[in-house]
Amino acid sequence: MGHVPLELRTVSLLPPPSSLQQTPLMATAVYRNGSFTPVSLQGFMLVGFGGGAEIQALLFAVFLVLYVVTVLGNLTMIVVITLDARLHSPMYFFLKNLSFVDLCYSSAIAPRAMTNFYSSKAIGVAGCAAQLFFFSFLGTSEALLLAVMAYDRFMAICSPLHYPVTMSPTVCACLVLAAYCGGCLNSIVETSLTFQLPFCGSSHIDHFFCDVPPLLQLACANTSVNELVMFAICGFILMGATLVILISYGYITVTILSMQAGSRRHKVFSTCGSHLTAVSLFYGTGIAIYGQPGGVASKEQGKVVSIFYTLVIPMLNPLIYSLRNKDVKDALWRLKQRQSHAAM
């Protein structure tokens, strides 16, 4: 009697609720003879954070407060810099773009994360890919913008006579455009490489948003190329931008130490201190997650660090630049006075 190969039945990785977007993603079903056949996967489940209803309610409140403060702070910076003519300079042009990126960066993560606390954790493939694309695009753009801002401070402090020419409006616009293009290129590469993988087994993403590392854990193919590309691109961006910042501030430090006027030195320290604080916070967490092959020690620790750089840092940046910057505080006061007179 001939041997008949036994076929293992495949099961749906997710129930097909109407809320899921019907964009097919290839998973694989394994047969006994070792061959593979594609099966359509219609979505993922964002696991998020564990705990009961009280923990979920607390996390929802934390996310909501962080997001509201982030939106208000960054919108205020954008409005103040736009309306106050005294802030129409290269430094504040870059700062306005940084606030815009921070606002969009948090908006790509926080609303969806808050929804998951009280409703379905399901996310369609197209929605997951879109979230990953914008998260990667905005995060990379912010890293490059911070490097551009360091270069701007270097030119302003170390070469003040040539500064109006070297940092003309056209040059500033090109530098910002280059930061956005770099972010877009990195995002296209990471998103396309990740979603061309076959996914099988569990469809549960052990995170509160779609990111590359937890998605790679669901793939049933060799992900060494994806991991190597992600490490190489992120490492190149982080290390390249860090090198620009270190060189810029090396020259800035030498120039500051040679200054005679104490008041000017204090103003330069104040401006550079705000930028260095923002750089340290963003690059420190970025290197912890993406700048080393092993990443953080545990998944839960990774989620906490992710909250920090997707919500806390975008919330802190406008506070850092407004509280430590006399020009911004004066502009806020003038805007308040203008509104008071208009209300009378």
Tab-separated table of C-alpha atoms in Angstrom, residues 43-280:
chain	number	residue	atom	x	y	z
A	43	GLY	CA	-3.813	41.959	9.379
A	44	PHE	CA	-1.927	41.946	12.660
A	45	MET	CA	-2.737	42.330	16.342
A	46	LEU	CA	-0.878	44.966	18.372
A	47	VAL	CA	-0.276	43.367	21.758
A	48	GLY	CA	0.627	46.639	23.472
A	49	PHE	CA	1.000	46.516	27.249
A	50	GLY	CA	-0.201	43.860	29.638
A	51	GLY	CA	-2.299	44.378	32.751
A	52	GLY	CA	-5.935	44.669	33.680
A	53	ALA	CA	-8.471	47.414	33.091
A	54	GLU	CA	-6.923	49.731	35.716
A	55	ILE	CA	-3.470	49.523	34.116
A	56	GLN	CA	-4.946	50.125	30.677
A	57	ALA	CA	-6.858	53.158	31.967
A	58	LEU	CA	-3.708	54.553	33.571
A	59	LEU	CA	-1.685	54.064	30.392
A	60	PHE	CA	-4.442	55.693	28.343
A	61	ALA	CA	-4.350	58.732	30.641
A	62	VAL	CA	-0.541	58.934	30.406
A	63	PHE	CA	-0.581	58.706	26.611
A	64	LEU	CA	-3.379	61.275	26.390
A	65	VAL	CA	-1.586	63.822	28.595
A	66	LEU	CA	1.719	63.379	26.761
A	67	TYR	CA	0.059	63.711	23.369
A	68	VAL	CA	-2.028	66.779	24.264
A	69	VAL	CA	1.011	68.585	25.707
A	70	THR	CA	3.028	67.604	22.634
A	71	VAL	CA	0.408	68.977	20.243
A	72	LEU	CA	-0.059	72.223	22.170
A	73	GLY	CA	3.661	72.818	22.674
A	74	ASN	CA	4.705	72.200	19.089
A	75	LEU	CA	1.760	74.076	17.601
A	76	THR	CA	2.630	77.042	19.833
A	77	MET	CA	6.235	77.019	18.616
A	78	ILE	CA	5.125	76.889	14.973
A	79	VAL	CA	2.623	79.742	15.426
A	80	VAL	CA	5.006	81.968	17.415
A	81	ILE	CA	7.900	81.544	14.968
A	82	THR	CA	5.587	82.149	11.996
A	83	LEU	CA	3.947	85.284	13.415
A	84	ASP	CA	6.945	86.991	15.027
A	85	ALA	CA	9.134	88.678	12.425
A	86	ARG	CA	12.082	88.815	14.861
A	87	LEU	CA	12.272	85.029	14.736
A	88	HIS	CA	12.510	84.844	10.950
A	89	SER	CA	16.096	83.580	10.957
A	90	PRO	CA	17.714	80.275	9.907
A	91	MET	CA	17.880	78.926	13.467
A	92	TYR	CA	14.157	79.399	14.070
A	93	PHE	CA	13.305	78.186	10.566
A	94	PHE	CA	14.949	74.884	11.484
A	95	LEU	CA	13.278	74.907	14.901
A	96	LYS	CA	9.862	75.383	13.281
A	97	ASN	CA	10.514	72.370	11.057
A	98	LEU	CA	11.633	70.375	14.091
A	99	SER	CA	8.355	71.225	15.843
A	100	PHE	CA	6.410	70.189	12.744
A	101	VAL	CA	8.239	66.842	12.584
A	102	ASP	CA	7.693	66.234	16.320
A	103	LEU	CA	3.989	66.988	15.950
A	104	CYS	CA	3.582	64.541	13.051
A	105	TYR	CA	5.888	61.994	14.702
A	106	SER	CA	3.706	61.686	17.806
A	107	SER	CA	0.521	61.803	15.733
A	108	ALA	CA	1.669	58.748	13.782
A	109	ILE	CA	1.857	56.712	17.005
A	110	ALA	CA	-0.203	58.095	19.901
A	111	PRO	CA	-3.802	58.122	18.516
A	112	ARG	CA	-3.563	54.513	17.341
A	113	ALA	CA	-1.948	53.424	20.618
A	114	MET	CA	-4.716	55.084	22.654
A	115	THR	CA	-7.357	53.412	20.505
A	116	ASN	CA	-5.841	50.008	21.261
A	117	PHE	CA	-6.375	50.449	24.992
A	118	TYR	CA	-10.178	50.330	24.710
A	119	SER	CA	-11.058	48.872	21.303
A	120	SER	CA	-9.851	46.260	18.841
A	121	LYS	CA	-6.090	45.795	18.718
A	122	ALA	CA	-6.322	44.641	15.107
A	123	ILE	CA	-4.521	46.653	12.450
A	124	GLY	CA	-4.656	45.981	8.729
A	125	VAL	CA	-1.551	45.279	6.714
A	126	ALA	CA	-1.857	48.557	4.809
A	127	GLY	CA	-2.345	50.460	8.077
A	128	CYS	CA	0.664	48.752	9.648
A	129	ALA	CA	2.837	49.501	6.609
A	130	ALA	CA	1.707	53.139	6.589
A	131	GLN	CA	2.465	53.555	10.284
A	132	LEU	CA	5.920	52.026	9.852
A	133	PHE	CA	6.600	54.258	6.837
A	134	PHE	CA	5.699	57.525	8.588
A	135	PHE	CA	7.372	56.515	11.842
A	136	SER	CA	10.635	55.748	10.042
A	137	PHE	CA	10.353	58.788	7.754
A	138	LEU	CA	9.731	61.292	10.558
A	139	GLY	CA	12.236	59.739	12.975
A	140	THR	CA	15.033	59.794	10.399
A	141	SER	CA	14.122	63.330	9.328
A	142	GLU	CA	14.358	64.509	12.936
A	143	ALA	CA	17.789	62.928	13.362
A	144	LEU	CA	19.035	64.708	10.238
A	145	LEU	CA	17.380	68.004	11.214
A	146	LEU	CA	19.217	67.982	14.537
A	147	ALA	CA	22.496	67.590	12.640
A	148	VAL	CA	21.523	70.477	10.318
A	149	MET	CA	20.761	72.641	13.362
A	150	ALA	CA	24.218	71.872	14.791
A	151	TYR	CA	25.808	72.942	11.492
A	152	ASP	CA	23.736	76.149	11.569
A	153	ARG	CA	25.026	76.984	15.064
A	154	PHE	CA	28.581	76.256	13.918
A	155	MET	CA	28.286	78.717	11.025
A	156	ALA	CA	26.591	81.382	13.175
A	157	ILE	CA	29.177	81.254	15.973
A	158	CYS	CA	32.398	80.370	14.176
A	159	SER	CA	31.858	82.302	10.949
A	160	PRO	CA	29.422	85.134	11.741
A	161	LEU	CA	30.554	87.408	8.869
A	162	HIS	CA	29.827	84.766	6.230
A	163	TYR	CA	26.706	83.461	7.974
A	164	PRO	CA	24.103	85.496	5.994
A	165	VAL	CA	25.511	84.109	2.731
A	166	THR	CA	26.277	80.528	3.736
A	167	MET	CA	22.894	80.132	5.444
A	168	SER	CA	20.718	82.008	2.964
A	169	PRO	CA	16.995	81.144	2.706
A	170	THR	CA	17.715	78.975	-0.345
A	171	VAL	CA	20.448	77.044	1.445
A	172	CYS	CA	18.242	76.561	4.516
A	173	ALA	CA	15.376	75.266	2.383
A	174	CYS	CA	17.726	72.849	0.617
A	175	LEU	CA	19.096	71.535	3.916
A	176	VAL	CA	15.601	70.905	5.264
A	177	LEU	CA	14.568	69.267	1.996
A	178	ALA	CA	17.664	67.030	2.172
A	179	ALA	CA	16.677	65.942	5.692
A	180	TYR	CA	13.161	65.045	4.510
A	181	CYS	CA	14.501	63.230	1.429
A	182	GLY	CA	16.922	61.230	3.570
A	183	GLY	CA	14.077	60.254	5.875
A	184	CYS	CA	11.859	59.273	2.942
A	185	LEU	CA	14.588	57.152	1.329
A	186	ASN	CA	15.312	55.297	4.567
A	187	SER	CA	11.601	54.740	5.164
A	188	ILE	CA	11.012	53.339	1.673
A	189	VAL	CA	13.894	50.876	2.047
A	190	GLU	CA	12.879	49.675	5.518
A	191	THR	CA	9.171	49.386	4.755
A	192	SER	CA	9.620	47.591	1.432
A	193	LEU	CA	12.188	45.141	2.812
A	194	THR	CA	10.024	44.362	5.841
A	195	PHE	CA	6.733	43.801	4.034
A	196	GLN	CA	8.160	41.652	1.273
A	197	LEU	CA	8.891	38.984	3.893
A	198	PRO	CA	6.534	36.011	4.298
A	199	PHE	CA	4.755	36.092	7.679
A	200	CYS	CA	3.494	32.974	9.396
A	201	GLY	CA	2.734	31.575	12.831
A	202	SER	CA	1.522	34.238	15.237
A	203	SER	CA	0.193	37.509	13.842
A	204	HIS	CA	0.583	39.277	17.212
A	205	ILE	CA	3.054	42.178	17.162
A	206	ASP	CA	4.557	42.454	20.637
A	207	HIS	CA	4.564	46.253	20.612
A	208	PHE	CA	2.125	49.178	20.727
A	209	PHE	CA	2.901	50.243	17.136
A	210	CYS	CA	4.327	48.719	13.949
A	211	ASP	CA	8.115	48.809	14.073
A	212	VAL	CA	10.730	46.810	12.205
A	213	PRO	CA	12.212	44.649	15.033
A	214	PRO	CA	8.894	43.149	16.288
A	215	LEU	CA	7.708	42.603	12.701
A	216	LEU	CA	10.883	40.704	11.831
A	217	GLN	CA	10.152	38.326	14.697
A	218	LEU	CA	6.958	37.232	12.920
A	219	ALA	CA	8.664	36.398	9.629
A	220	CYS	CA	9.126	32.749	8.684
A	221	ALA	CA	12.115	33.467	6.453
A	222	ASN	CA	15.730	34.370	7.051
A	223	THR	CA	15.752	37.999	8.246
A	224	SER	CA	19.524	38.395	8.511
A	225	VAL	CA	19.617	40.626	5.408
A	226	ASN	CA	16.850	42.841	6.813
A	227	GLU	CA	18.598	43.110	10.164
A	228	LEU	CA	21.915	43.896	8.504
A	229	VAL	CA	20.369	46.563	6.265
A	230	MET	CA	18.491	48.150	9.181
A	231	PHE	CA	21.627	48.161	11.327
A	232	ALA	CA	23.741	49.564	8.480
A	233	ILE	CA	21.307	52.332	7.473
A	234	CYS	CA	20.404	53.387	11.023
A	235	GLY	CA	24.015	53.130	12.116
A	236	PHE	CA	25.149	55.235	9.146
A	237	ILE	CA	22.507	57.894	9.805
A	238	LEU	CA	23.068	58.020	13.559
A	239	MET	CA	26.855	57.907	13.403
A	240	GLY	CA	27.075	60.292	10.431
A	241	ALA	CA	24.774	62.840	12.042
A	242	THR	CA	26.533	62.410	15.394
A	243	LEU	CA	29.880	63.069	13.705
A	244	VAL	CA	28.532	66.307	12.190
A	245	ILE	CA	27.246	67.375	15.611
A	246	LEU	CA	30.491	66.519	17.414
A	247	ILE	CA	32.680	68.330	14.882
A	248	SER	CA	30.384	71.368	14.895
A	249	TYR	CA	30.349	71.610	18.668
A	250	GLY	CA	34.068	70.990	18.862
A	251	TYR	CA	34.666	74.169	16.860
A	252	ILE	CA	31.912	75.969	18.779
A	253	THR	CA	33.532	75.118	22.112
A	254	VAL	CA	36.893	76.484	20.991
A	255	THR	CA	35.243	79.673	19.719
A	256	ILE	CA	33.245	80.173	22.933
A	257	LEU	CA	36.345	79.779	25.111
A	258	SER	CA	38.106	82.494	23.100
A	259	MET	CA	35.266	85.015	23.593
A	260	GLN	CA	35.965	87.972	25.871
A	261	ALA	CA	32.444	89.262	26.539
A	262	GLY	CA	30.750	87.256	29.265
A	263	SER	CA	27.215	88.222	28.235
A	264	ARG	CA	27.691	86.978	24.669
A	265	ARG	CA	29.259	83.769	25.934
A	266	HIS	CA	26.257	83.184	28.199
A	267	LYS	CA	23.820	83.698	25.300
A	268	VAL	CA	25.726	81.260	23.091
A	269	PHE	CA	25.852	78.687	25.891
A	270	SER	CA	22.100	79.044	26.413
A	271	THR	CA	21.275	78.511	22.737
A	272	CYS	CA	23.682	75.606	22.271
A	273	GLY	CA	22.657	74.051	25.577
A	274	SER	CA	19.056	73.714	24.394
A	275	HIS	CA	20.129	72.007	21.198
A	276	LEU	CA	22.592	69.694	22.946
A	277	THR	CA	19.880	68.627	25.409
A	278	ALA	CA	17.517	67.751	22.540
A	279	VAL	CA	20.302	65.910	20.697
A	280	SER	CA	21.312	63.888	23.768
